[in-house]
Short mmCIF file of C-alpha atoms in Angstrom, two decimals:
data_model
loop_
_atom_site.label_atom_id
_atom_site.label_comp_id
_atom_site.label_asym_id
_atom_site.label_seq_id
_atom_site.Cartn_x
_atom_site.Cartn_y
_atom_site.Cartn_z
CA PRO A 110 18.09 -269.47 -14.13
CA GLN A 111 19.78 -272.21 -12.16
CA GLY A 112 21.84 -272.53 -9.02
CA ASP A 113 21.79 -269.47 -6.76
CA TRP A 114 19.44 -267.68 -9.17
CA ALA A 115 16.88 -270.44 -9.62
CA PRO A 116 13.31 -269.36 -8.77
CA PRO A 117 12.50 -270.80 -5.32
CA GLN A 118 9.94 -273.61 -5.44
CA THR A 119 8.24 -275.60 -2.70
CA PRO A 120 7.58 -279.17 -3.88
CA PRO A 121 4.41 -281.00 -2.76
CA PRO A 122 4.60 -283.21 0.37
CA GLY A 123 6.30 -286.54 -0.21
CA VAL A 124 8.48 -285.41 -3.12
CA ILE A 125 12.06 -286.67 -2.79
CA GLU A 126 13.17 -286.35 -6.43
CA VAL A 127 12.71 -283.75 -9.16
CA SER A 128 13.23 -284.33 -12.87
CA GLN A 129 12.59 -282.19 -15.92
CA THR A 130 11.37 -282.91 -19.43
CA GLN A 131 11.68 -280.79 -22.56
CA PRO A 132 9.74 -280.76 -25.85
CA SER A 133 11.15 -283.15 -28.42
CA PRO A 134 12.86 -281.62 -31.51
CA ALA A 135 9.89 -282.07 -33.82
CA ALA A 136 8.21 -279.69 -36.26
CA GLN A 137 4.97 -279.59 -34.26
CA ASN A 138 6.98 -278.41 -31.24
CA GLY A 139 8.54 -275.46 -33.03
CA VAL A 140 8.16 -271.82 -32.03
CA PHE A 141 6.42 -269.62 -34.58
CA GLY A 142 5.61 -265.93 -34.61
CA VAL A 143 4.68 -262.90 -36.67
CA ARG A 144 5.23 -259.20 -35.98
CA VAL A 145 3.68 -256.14 -37.64
CA THR A 146 4.90 -252.56 -37.18
CA ASP A 147 3.94 -249.15 -38.55
CA SER A 148 4.78 -245.48 -37.95
CA PHE A 149 2.46 -242.48 -37.86
CA ASP A 150 2.88 -238.70 -37.98
CA VAL A 151 1.47 -238.04 -34.51
CA LEU A 152 3.11 -235.33 -32.37
CA GLU A 153 6.82 -235.96 -32.93
CA GLY A 154 6.38 -239.55 -34.09
CA LEU A 155 4.38 -242.62 -33.12
CA ASP A 156 5.46 -246.23 -33.64
CA LEU A 157 3.04 -249.12 -33.15
CA GLY A 158 3.71 -252.83 -33.10
CA ALA A 159 1.82 -256.08 -32.63
CA THR A 160 3.16 -259.58 -32.08
CA LEU A 161 1.62 -263.04 -32.19
CA LEU A 162 3.80 -265.86 -30.90
CA ARG A 163 3.19 -269.58 -30.53
CA THR A 164 5.76 -270.75 -28.01
CA TYR A 165 6.29 -272.39 -24.60
CA THR A 166 6.11 -271.10 -21.04
CA PRO A 167 9.48 -269.55 -20.08
CA PHE A 168 9.89 -271.66 -16.91
CA PRO A 169 8.99 -275.32 -16.32
CA GLY A 170 6.03 -276.19 -14.12
CA PRO A 171 4.70 -279.37 -12.46
CA LYS A 172 3.57 -281.98 -14.98
CA GLN A 173 3.32 -285.26 -13.07
CA LEU A 174 3.79 -286.96 -9.69
CA VAL A 175 5.37 -290.40 -10.06
CA TYR A 176 5.01 -292.84 -7.15
CA LEU A 177 8.37 -294.45 -6.28
CA SER A 178 7.24 -297.83 -4.99
CA ASP A 179 10.78 -299.18 -4.73
CA LYS A 180 11.67 -296.43 -2.23
CA ASP A 181 8.49 -296.64 -0.13
CA THR A 182 9.05 -297.88 3.44
CA ASP A 183 5.43 -298.07 4.60
CA ALA A 184 3.75 -299.33 1.39
CA ASN A 185 1.37 -296.36 1.44
CA PRO A 186 1.19 -294.70 -2.00
CA GLN A 187 -0.87 -291.82 -0.60
CA ASN A 188 2.09 -290.14 1.13
CA GLY A 189 4.80 -291.02 -1.38
CA PRO A 190 7.62 -290.96 -1.92
CA PHE A 191 7.15 -289.21 -5.27
CA ARG A 192 9.20 -287.89 -8.14
CA LEU A 193 8.01 -284.47 -9.32
CA VAL A 194 8.31 -284.14 -13.09
CA LEU A 195 8.64 -280.59 -14.38
CA GLY A 196 7.88 -279.60 -17.95
CA TYR A 197 6.87 -276.80 -20.29
CA ASP A 198 3.39 -275.94 -21.55
CA ARG A 199 2.35 -274.53 -24.88
CA GLU A 200 1.23 -270.92 -24.81
CA THR A 201 0.07 -268.29 -27.29
CA VAL A 202 1.40 -264.79 -26.64
CA PHE A 203 -0.53 -261.73 -27.86
CA GLY A 204 1.69 -258.64 -27.64
CA ALA A 205 1.35 -254.95 -28.41
CA ASP A 206 3.75 -252.01 -28.03
CA PHE A 207 4.07 -248.33 -28.86
CA ALA A 208 6.58 -245.48 -28.68
CA LEU A 209 5.47 -241.83 -28.78
CA ALA A 210 7.89 -238.90 -29.02
CA PHE A 211 6.64 -235.51 -27.82
CA SER A 212 7.63 -232.29 -26.08
CA ILE A 213 6.07 -229.97 -23.52
CA PRO A 214 6.65 -226.38 -24.69
CA ASP A 215 8.81 -224.30 -22.34
CA VAL A 216 9.10 -227.28 -19.99
CA ALA A 217 10.76 -230.30 -21.57
CA GLU A 218 11.76 -231.40 -25.05
CA GLY A 219 12.53 -234.82 -26.43
CA LEU A 220 10.26 -236.89 -24.19
CA VAL A 221 9.54 -240.47 -25.20
CA LEU A 222 6.61 -242.49 -23.86
CA ARG A 223 6.75 -246.25 -24.41
CA GLY A 224 4.43 -249.06 -23.54
CA GLU A 225 4.39 -252.83 -23.92
CA ALA A 226 1.92 -255.54 -22.96
CA ALA A 227 1.79 -259.30 -23.47
CA TYR A 228 -1.02 -261.72 -22.67
CA ARG A 229 0.08 -265.34 -22.32
CA LEU A 230 -2.75 -267.75 -23.08
CA THR A 231 -2.30 -271.36 -21.93
CA PRO A 232 -4.65 -274.36 -22.23
CA ASP A 233 -5.72 -274.02 -18.57
CA THR A 234 -7.71 -270.80 -18.86
CA ALA A 235 -9.76 -271.49 -15.69
CA GLY A 236 -6.82 -272.54 -13.50
CA ARG A 237 -8.35 -275.93 -12.65
CA ASP A 238 -5.51 -278.21 -13.81
CA PRO A 239 -2.59 -278.17 -11.32
CA PHE A 240 -0.32 -279.78 -13.94
CA THR A 241 -0.83 -277.04 -16.56
CA GLN A 242 0.46 -273.50 -16.13
CA ASN A 243 -2.08 -270.68 -16.09
CA PRO A 244 -2.54 -267.56 -18.25
CA SER A 245 -0.79 -264.32 -17.29
CA LEU A 246 -0.51 -260.69 -18.36
CA ASP A 247 2.50 -258.38 -18.22
CA GLY A 248 2.55 -254.69 -19.04
CA VAL A 249 4.99 -251.82 -18.65
CA LEU A 250 4.73 -248.05 -19.21
CA GLU A 251 7.94 -246.02 -19.48
CA LEU A 252 8.75 -242.31 -19.74
CA GLU A 253 12.24 -241.36 -20.95
CA TYR A 254 13.83 -237.92 -20.74
CA THR A 255 17.34 -236.60 -21.27
CA TRP A 256 18.01 -233.65 -18.97
CA PRO A 257 19.94 -230.67 -20.45
CA ASP A 258 23.63 -231.38 -19.80
CA GLY A 259 22.48 -234.12 -17.44
CA PRO A 260 21.54 -237.78 -17.30
CA THR A 261 19.07 -239.74 -19.37
CA THR A 262 16.38 -241.06 -17.04
CA GLN A 263 13.64 -243.65 -17.48
CA LEU A 264 10.70 -243.99 -15.11
CA LEU A 265 8.75 -247.24 -15.43
CA TYR A 266 5.59 -248.80 -14.04
CA ASN A 267 5.04 -252.54 -14.37
CA LEU A 268 1.89 -254.58 -13.81
CA THR A 269 1.82 -258.39 -13.67
CA TRP A 270 -1.33 -260.50 -13.41
CA LYS A 271 -1.35 -264.27 -13.11
CA LYS A 272 -4.31 -266.63 -13.00
CA ALA A 273 -4.10 -268.72 -9.84
CA ASP A 274 -5.15 -272.33 -9.43
CA ALA A 275 -8.81 -272.37 -8.38
CA PRO A 276 -10.14 -271.53 -5.85
CA ALA A 277 -7.16 -269.32 -4.86
CA PRO A 278 -7.40 -265.62 -5.83
CA ASP A 279 -5.46 -264.36 -8.83
CA THR A 280 -2.18 -262.55 -8.12
CA LEU A 281 -1.63 -258.92 -9.10
CA THR A 282 1.82 -257.34 -8.70
CA HIS A 283 2.77 -253.67 -9.09
CA ARG A 284 6.35 -252.47 -9.56
CA VAL A 285 8.07 -249.16 -10.27
CA ALA A 286 11.60 -248.62 -11.52
CA LEU A 287 13.99 -245.75 -12.16
CA LEU A 288 16.93 -246.07 -14.54
CA ALA A 289 19.58 -243.42 -15.22
CA ARG A 290 22.77 -243.12 -17.23
CA HIS A 291 25.12 -240.17 -17.54
CA ASP A 292 28.41 -239.48 -19.28
CA VAL A 293 30.10 -237.07 -16.86
CA ASP A 294 32.97 -236.56 -19.28
CA GLU A 295 34.84 -238.61 -21.87
CA ARG A 296 36.28 -240.81 -19.13
CA THR A 297 33.59 -241.16 -16.49
CA HIS A 298 30.31 -242.97 -17.13
CA LEU A 299 27.60 -243.48 -14.50
CA GLU A 300 24.52 -245.67 -14.65
CA GLY A 301 22.12 -247.24 -12.23
CA ALA A 302 18.75 -248.85 -11.67
CA TRP A 303 16.32 -249.10 -8.77
CA VAL A 304 13.34 -251.46 -8.83
CA GLN A 305 10.64 -251.51 -6.13
CA ASN A 306 7.92 -254.13 -5.78
CA LEU A 307 4.95 -252.17 -4.43
CA SER A 308 3.03 -255.34 -3.61
CA ASP A 309 5.47 -256.99 -1.20
CA GLY A 310 7.88 -254.15 -0.32
CA SER A 311 11.01 -255.77 -1.77
CA GLY A 312 13.40 -254.21 -4.24
CA MET A 313 16.86 -254.00 -5.76
CA LEU A 314 19.45 -251.26 -6.27
CA VAL A 315 22.14 -251.55 -8.96
CA PRO A 316 24.54 -248.57 -9.35
CA ARG A 317 27.58 -248.81 -11.64
CA VAL A 318 30.50 -246.59 -12.62
CA ARG A 319 33.05 -246.97 -15.43
CA TYR A 320 36.22 -244.88 -15.69
CA THR A 321 38.71 -244.90 -18.57
CA LEU A 322 42.25 -244.88 -17.17
CA ALA A 323 43.97 -244.89 -20.57
CA ASP A 324 43.32 -246.03 -24.11
CA GLY A 325 42.08 -249.60 -23.84
CA VAL A 326 42.09 -249.65 -20.02
CA GLU A 327 38.86 -249.19 -18.09
CA ALA A 328 38.12 -249.57 -14.39
CA LYS A 329 34.60 -250.40 -13.30
CA ALA A 330 32.67 -250.87 -10.08
CA GLY A 331 29.13 -252.04 -9.46
CA LEU A 332 26.82 -252.91 -6.61
CA ALA A 333 23.87 -255.30 -6.66
CA PHE A 334 21.84 -254.87 -3.48
CA PHE A 335 18.63 -256.81 -2.82
CA TYR A 336 16.24 -256.20 0.06
CA GLY A 337 12.87 -257.43 1.30
CA LYS A 338 11.28 -259.87 3.70
CA ASP A 339 11.60 -263.65 3.44
CA GLY A 340 9.71 -265.07 0.52
CA SER A 341 9.33 -261.71 -1.28
CA GLU A 342 10.30 -261.29 -4.92
CA PHE A 343 13.70 -259.66 -4.30
CA GLY A 344 14.09 -260.64 -0.65
CA VAL A 345 14.88 -264.22 -1.68
CA TRP A 346 18.09 -262.89 -3.31
CA ARG A 347 19.39 -261.01 -0.24
CA GLU A 348 22.29 -263.43 0.13
CA ASN A 349 23.22 -262.72 -3.50
CA SER A 350 23.98 -259.03 -2.92
CA GLU A 351 27.49 -258.26 -4.11
CA LEU A 352 30.10 -255.61 -4.85
CA ASP A 353 31.87 -256.09 -8.18
CA LEU A 354 35.23 -254.45 -9.01
CA GLY A 355 36.98 -254.97 -12.32
CA LEU A 356 39.62 -253.79 -14.76
CA ASP A 357 39.14 -254.26 -18.50
CA PHE A 358 41.99 -254.31 -21.04
CA SER A 359 41.37 -254.00 -24.76
CA PHE A 360 44.13 -254.97 -27.18
#
């Protein structure tokens, strides 16, 4: 993400320029992966999957501080000025996922439990190199249920762990989310999502409605509302909250 949606970053003291490098288009810099899946006759069906991926970190991180001697006014290289060079690090991703369909007799039918987890292994396993990004772990557990004559809902729990640069403590983030979609009739369609960061108290709310006015003509409205304190995960996007109204024509 760039512009208004770029992740906020605080450069080190003395940095007056920021540049970014990317891997060269060479075979040794390619992205390679393999995925294995299988299904089992467990309850109403169980799907398992495993993924191994050799790739790059999704966002650039600090790679180098370059002293800009031609822009230094006090001839002291200790306080800069510097150019911060951002770049990507190699990482190996180990992933696993499952989907289990089941029912609770006389209570609920057609439940689906899903789970995914990915461990990102980088060269800096101990978090001692400030110019190499650290390992991390992401996992999510989701329960989906379609209510009789009602909406389809998904309740999710997300856990994120990231190795911090030593000696700082590792970061652990907990989130919950609720998603729902419902076709009221052939014309009216409702959907929405709410995400809450349990670790810093921030969150987002995204309701949407679509209504078919005539064949090929659809009106839609949506709200993206972000809340939280300064510096929190979703609080940094508070100024990006918006109401979106639109009219789609198909021809």
